[in-house]
mmCIF file of C-alpha atoms in Angstrom:
data_model
loop_
_atom_site.group_PDB
_atom_site.id
_atom_site.type_symbol
_atom_site.label_atom_id
_atom_site.label_comp_id
_atom_site.label_asym_id
_atom_site.label_seq_id
_atom_site.Cartn_x
_atom_site.Cartn_y
_atom_site.Cartn_z
ATOM 1 C CA MET A 1 21.493 -15.443 -40.125
ATOM 2 C CA LEU A 2 18.501 -17.767 -40.255
ATOM 3 C CA SER A 3 19.076 -21.147 -41.919
ATOM 4 C CA GLU A 4 16.933 -22.784 -44.611
ATOM 5 C CA ASN A 5 15.594 -25.562 -42.391
ATOM 6 C CA ALA A 6 13.943 -23.108 -39.966
ATOM 7 C CA LYS A 7 10.226 -22.393 -39.753
ATOM 8 C CA ASP A 8 8.273 -19.821 -37.808
ATOM 9 C CA ILE A 9 6.895 -21.191 -34.547
ATOM 10 C CA PRO A 10 3.072 -21.405 -34.614
ATOM 11 C CA GLY A 11 1.649 -18.508 -32.627
ATOM 12 C CA PHE A 12 4.924 -16.565 -32.962
ATOM 13 C CA GLU A 13 5.061 -16.035 -36.740
ATOM 14 C CA GLY A 14 7.482 -13.232 -37.636
ATOM 15 C CA VAL A 15 8.825 -13.204 -34.071
ATOM 16 C CA TYR A 16 10.492 -16.593 -33.459
ATOM 17 C CA ALA A 17 11.586 -19.462 -35.708
ATOM 18 C CA VAL A 18 13.023 -22.886 -34.905
ATOM 19 C CA THR A 19 15.343 -25.176 -36.853
ATOM 20 C CA GLU A 20 14.808 -28.903 -37.366
ATOM 21 C CA ASP A 21 17.506 -29.559 -34.759
ATOM 22 C CA GLY A 22 15.852 -27.381 -32.099
ATOM 23 C CA ARG A 23 17.708 -24.053 -32.206
ATOM 24 C CA VAL A 24 15.482 -20.977 -31.798
ATOM 25 C CA TYR A 25 15.958 -17.703 -33.696
ATOM 26 C CA SER A 26 14.461 -14.329 -32.771
ATOM 27 C CA HIS A 27 13.627 -12.346 -35.941
ATOM 28 C CA SER A 28 14.648 -8.708 -36.410
ATOM 29 C CA ARG A 29 11.700 -6.514 -35.508
ATOM 30 C CA VAL A 30 10.656 -3.135 -34.190
ATOM 31 C CA VAL A 31 9.582 -3.183 -30.542
ATOM 32 C CA LYS A 32 8.240 -0.543 -28.186
ATOM 33 C CA ALA A 33 10.653 0.443 -25.447
ATOM 34 C CA ALA A 34 9.532 1.011 -21.855
ATOM 35 C CA HIS A 35 9.509 4.814 -22.249
ATOM 36 C CA GLY A 36 7.226 4.687 -25.321
ATOM 37 C CA SER A 37 9.754 5.023 -28.142
ATOM 38 C CA THR A 38 10.453 2.274 -30.658
ATOM 39 C CA GLN A 39 13.698 0.490 -31.341
ATOM 40 C CA LEU A 40 14.963 -2.088 -33.795
ATOM 41 C CA ARG A 41 15.751 -5.417 -32.165
ATOM 42 C CA LYS A 42 18.236 -7.261 -34.381
ATOM 43 C CA GLY A 43 17.683 -10.920 -35.162
ATOM 44 C CA ARG A 44 19.710 -13.350 -33.082
ATOM 45 C CA TRP A 45 19.961 -16.957 -31.989
ATOM 46 C CA LEU A 46 18.517 -17.396 -28.514
ATOM 47 C CA LYS A 47 20.651 -18.941 -25.796
ATOM 48 C CA PRO A 48 19.131 -22.139 -24.436
ATOM 49 C CA LYS A 49 18.829 -22.998 -20.771
ATOM 50 C CA ILE A 50 19.470 -26.570 -19.634
ATOM 51 C CA ASN A 51 17.277 -27.662 -16.734
ATOM 52 C CA GLN A 52 17.322 -31.242 -15.435
ATOM 53 C CA GLY A 53 18.916 -32.424 -18.673
ATOM 54 C CA ARG A 54 16.345 -30.759 -20.946
ATOM 55 C CA VAL A 55 16.727 -27.765 -23.267
ATOM 56 C CA LEU A 56 14.422 -24.755 -22.790
ATOM 57 C CA TYR A 57 13.996 -21.437 -24.596
ATOM 58 C CA ASN A 58 12.304 -18.281 -23.363
ATOM 59 C CA ILE A 59 9.755 -17.450 -26.060
ATOM 60 C CA GLY A 60 6.864 -15.089 -25.492
ATOM 61 C CA ALA A 61 7.997 -14.514 -21.860
ATOM 62 C CA LYS A 62 7.583 -18.238 -21.104
ATOM 63 C CA TRP A 63 10.206 -20.967 -20.790
ATOM 64 C CA THR A 64 9.297 -23.758 -23.223
ATOM 65 C CA PHE A 65 10.984 -27.108 -23.869
ATOM 66 C CA ALA A 66 12.848 -27.218 -27.196
ATOM 67 C CA HIS A 67 11.392 -30.632 -28.093
ATOM 68 C CA ARG A 68 7.834 -29.262 -27.765
ATOM 69 C CA ILE A 69 8.698 -26.242 -29.924
ATOM 70 C CA VAL A 70 10.170 -28.498 -32.645
ATOM 71 C CA ALA A 71 7.211 -30.907 -32.521
ATOM 72 C CA MET A 72 4.605 -28.110 -32.635
ATOM 73 C CA THR A 73 6.384 -26.592 -35.630
ATOM 74 C CA PHE A 74 7.383 -29.614 -37.723
ATOM 75 C CA LEU A 75 5.375 -32.686 -36.659
ATOM 76 C CA PRO A 76 1.699 -33.140 -37.513
ATOM 77 C CA ASN A 77 -0.374 -34.360 -34.565
ATOM 78 C CA PRO A 78 -3.613 -35.726 -36.090
ATOM 79 C CA GLU A 79 -4.479 -37.761 -32.967
ATOM 80 C CA ASN A 80 -3.915 -34.721 -30.713
ATOM 81 C CA LYS A 81 -1.464 -36.603 -28.470
ATOM 82 C CA PRO A 82 -0.319 -34.453 -25.527
ATOM 83 C CA GLN A 83 3.350 -35.418 -25.053
ATOM 84 C CA VAL A 84 6.511 -35.493 -27.152
ATOM 85 C CA ASN A 85 8.855 -38.487 -26.899
ATOM 86 C CA HIS A 86 12.600 -38.527 -27.635
ATOM 87 C CA ILE A 87 12.897 -41.730 -29.673
ATOM 88 C CA ASP A 88 16.557 -42.328 -28.741
ATOM 89 C CA GLY A 89 15.880 -41.447 -25.095
ATOM 90 C CA ASN A 90 18.320 -38.504 -25.151
ATOM 91 C CA PRO A 91 16.502 -35.323 -24.030
ATOM 92 C CA LEU A 92 19.301 -33.183 -25.482
ATOM 93 C CA ASN A 93 18.680 -34.537 -29.007
ATOM 94 C CA ASN A 94 15.823 -32.329 -30.177
ATOM 95 C CA ASN A 95 16.138 -33.097 -33.890
ATOM 96 C CA VAL A 96 12.752 -33.480 -35.571
ATOM 97 C CA ASN A 97 13.744 -37.012 -36.704
ATOM 98 C CA ASN A 98 14.187 -38.020 -33.042
ATOM 99 C CA LEU A 99 10.775 -36.801 -31.864
ATOM 100 C CA GLU A 100 7.260 -38.234 -31.954
ATOM 101 C CA TRP A 101 3.910 -37.294 -30.448
ATOM 102 C CA CYS A 102 2.705 -39.771 -27.817
ATOM 103 C CA THR A 103 0.325 -40.318 -24.936
ATOM 104 C CA GLN A 104 1.560 -40.372 -21.341
ATOM 105 C CA SER A 105 1.145 -44.156 -21.313
ATOM 106 C CA GLU A 106 3.193 -44.559 -24.520
ATOM 107 C CA ASN A 107 5.882 -42.268 -23.113
ATOM 108 C CA ILE A 108 6.146 -44.269 -19.872
ATOM 109 C CA LYS A 109 6.227 -47.623 -21.695
ATOM 110 C CA HIS A 110 8.988 -46.275 -23.957
ATOM 111 C CA ALA A 111 10.982 -45.177 -20.891
ATOM 112 C CA TYR A 112 10.815 -48.685 -19.405
ATOM 113 C CA ALA A 113 11.517 -50.394 -22.756
ATOM 114 C CA THR A 114 14.642 -48.295 -23.366
ATOM 115 C CA GLY A 115 15.885 -48.568 -19.774
ATOM 116 C CA LEU A 116 15.425 -44.871 -19.021
ATOM 117 C CA LYS A 117 13.176 -45.862 -16.126
ATOM 118 C CA LYS A 118 13.987 -48.817 -13.941
ATOM 119 C CA PRO A 119 11.294 -51.280 -12.842
ATOM 120 C CA ILE A 120 10.124 -50.992 -9.272
ATOM 121 C CA LYS A 121 12.169 -53.353 -7.097
ATOM 122 C CA PHE A 122 10.340 -52.960 -3.816
ATOM 123 C CA PHE A 123 6.611 -52.589 -3.482
ATOM 124 C CA GLY A 124 3.972 -53.438 -0.934
ATOM 125 C CA THR A 125 5.310 -54.984 2.258
ATOM 126 C CA LYS A 126 8.758 -55.389 0.657
ATOM 127 C CA HIS A 127 9.150 -51.595 0.557
ATOM 128 C CA PRO A 128 11.219 -50.446 3.543
ATOM 129 C CA LYS A 129 8.782 -47.614 4.389
ATOM 130 C CA HIS A 130 5.508 -49.537 4.107
ATOM 131 C CA LYS A 131 2.797 -48.731 6.671
ATOM 132 C CA LEU A 132 0.206 -51.283 5.630
ATOM 133 C CA SER A 133 0.117 -55.050 5.410
ATOM 134 C CA ASP A 134 -1.333 -56.928 2.443
ATOM 135 C CA ASP A 135 -4.368 -57.729 4.619
ATOM 136 C CA ASP A 136 -4.826 -54.015 5.453
ATOM 137 C CA VAL A 137 -4.733 -53.124 1.758
ATOM 138 C CA LEU A 138 -7.212 -55.849 0.876
ATOM 139 C CA ALA A 139 -9.555 -54.624 3.628
ATOM 140 C CA ILE A 140 -9.280 -51.033 2.356
ATOM 141 C CA LYS A 141 -9.878 -52.022 -1.280
ATOM 142 C CA SER A 142 -13.031 -53.947 -0.386
ATOM 143 C CA SER A 143 -14.245 -51.512 2.310
ATOM 144 C CA LYS A 144 -17.517 -49.610 1.958
ATOM 145 C CA GLU A 145 -16.462 -47.056 4.615
ATOM 146 C CA SER A 146 -15.793 -43.406 3.771
ATOM 147 C CA LEU A 147 -12.279 -42.293 2.915
ATOM 148 C CA SER A 148 -12.130 -40.277 6.160
ATOM 149 C CA VAL A 149 -12.961 -43.333 8.257
ATOM 150 C CA ILE A 150 -10.453 -45.506 6.365
ATOM 151 C CA ALA A 151 -7.734 -42.842 6.701
ATOM 152 C CA ALA A 152 -8.259 -42.499 10.460
ATOM 153 C CA LYS A 153 -8.467 -46.258 10.984
ATOM 154 C CA TYR A 154 -5.172 -47.043 9.198
ATOM 155 C CA GLY A 155 -3.220 -43.830 9.884
ATOM 156 C CA ILE A 156 -3.017 -42.779 6.237
ATOM 157 C CA SER A 157 -4.248 -39.729 4.318
ATOM 158 C CA LYS A 158 -7.603 -39.597 2.514
ATOM 159 C CA THR A 159 -5.674 -39.197 -0.750
ATOM 160 C CA TRP A 160 -3.736 -42.391 -0.051
ATOM 161 C CA ALA A 161 -6.956 -44.227 0.844
ATOM 162 C CA SER A 162 -8.511 -43.023 -2.416
ATOM 163 C CA ARG A 163 -5.501 -44.198 -4.431
ATOM 164 C CA LEU A 164 -5.748 -47.636 -2.826
ATOM 165 C CA LYS A 165 -9.482 -47.875 -3.581
ATOM 166 C CA ARG A 166 -8.837 -46.899 -7.230
ATOM 167 C CA ASP A 167 -5.979 -49.429 -7.584
ATOM 168 C CA ALA A 168 -3.466 -46.648 -8.212
ATOM 169 C CA ASN A 169 -1.228 -48.022 -5.430
ATOM 170 C CA TRP A 170 -0.505 -51.575 -4.328
ATOM 171 C CA VAL A 171 -1.625 -52.714 -7.790
ATOM 172 C CA HIS A 172 -0.268 -56.198 -7.128
ATOM 173 C CA ILE A 173 -3.185 -56.861 -4.746
ATOM 174 C CA LYS A 174 -6.656 -57.150 -6.248
ATOM 175 C CA ALA A 175 -9.955 -57.854 -4.531
ATOM 176 C CA ASP A 176 -12.876 -59.179 -6.570
ATOM 177 C CA SER A 177 -16.534 -58.582 -5.702
ATOM 178 C CA ASN A 178 -16.532 -61.691 -3.470
ATOM 179 C CA GLY A 179 -13.568 -60.441 -1.430
ATOM 180 C CA ASN A 180 -11.169 -62.981 -2.936
ATOM 181 C CA THR A 181 -7.560 -61.851 -3.214
ATOM 182 C CA THR A 182 -5.175 -62.131 -6.118
ATOM 183 C CA THR A 183 -1.538 -61.138 -5.726
ATOM 184 C CA THR A 184 0.873 -60.713 -8.615
ATOM 185 C CA THR A 185 4.625 -60.231 -8.900
ATOM 186 C CA ASN A 186 6.135 -56.887 -9.848
ATOM 187 C CA GLU A 187 6.220 -57.742 -13.574
ATOM 188 C CA GLY A 188 4.314 -55.075 -15.463
ATOM 189 C CA ILE A 189 3.876 -52.886 -12.409
ATOM 190 C CA GLY A 190 6.091 -50.217 -13.931
ATOM 191 C CA GLU A 191 3.449 -49.597 -16.578
ATOM 192 C CA LYS A 192 0.927 -48.489 -13.952
ATOM 193 C CA CYS A 193 3.321 -46.719 -11.625
ATOM 194 C CA GLY A 194 5.166 -44.328 -13.946
#
């Protein structure tokens, strides 16, 4: 039987409902069988699937995270933020009071602040698998050569060369317009490398 704190899931009205704590209910309804006849499908609570520590439900022939279902149903999203954050950091706690809409950046910062993600210990030449030196990275970041030429010259992929040029990797090394170098410690690097 459906509880009082359940609401129909937007886009699935009359088919599926969700409770404030993230349980999903399939309403009783008449469905067409494969051979063309109709049958009554009795209402029931759906069984969740746990994948990588997160709860999913199969609604509308698609596996969907419980926290997204709860947020879409109960939480207004006036700023149209794309992600849902578990405030207490527990992905199994899908209660509406534990969820908030957030940006990817806010979600990553929350993960570092709560200790769910650990700061990067080794980066740049301190990383055991590094291919490039700080001087190589500086040369790449200030280079005017094409990505193909850079990739061939340093034995890296064009994607990696592009990430270096955009400061998506090796963010602790910066080159200004004059070719001067600034190097920082790993403090704050976690915010860019989530």
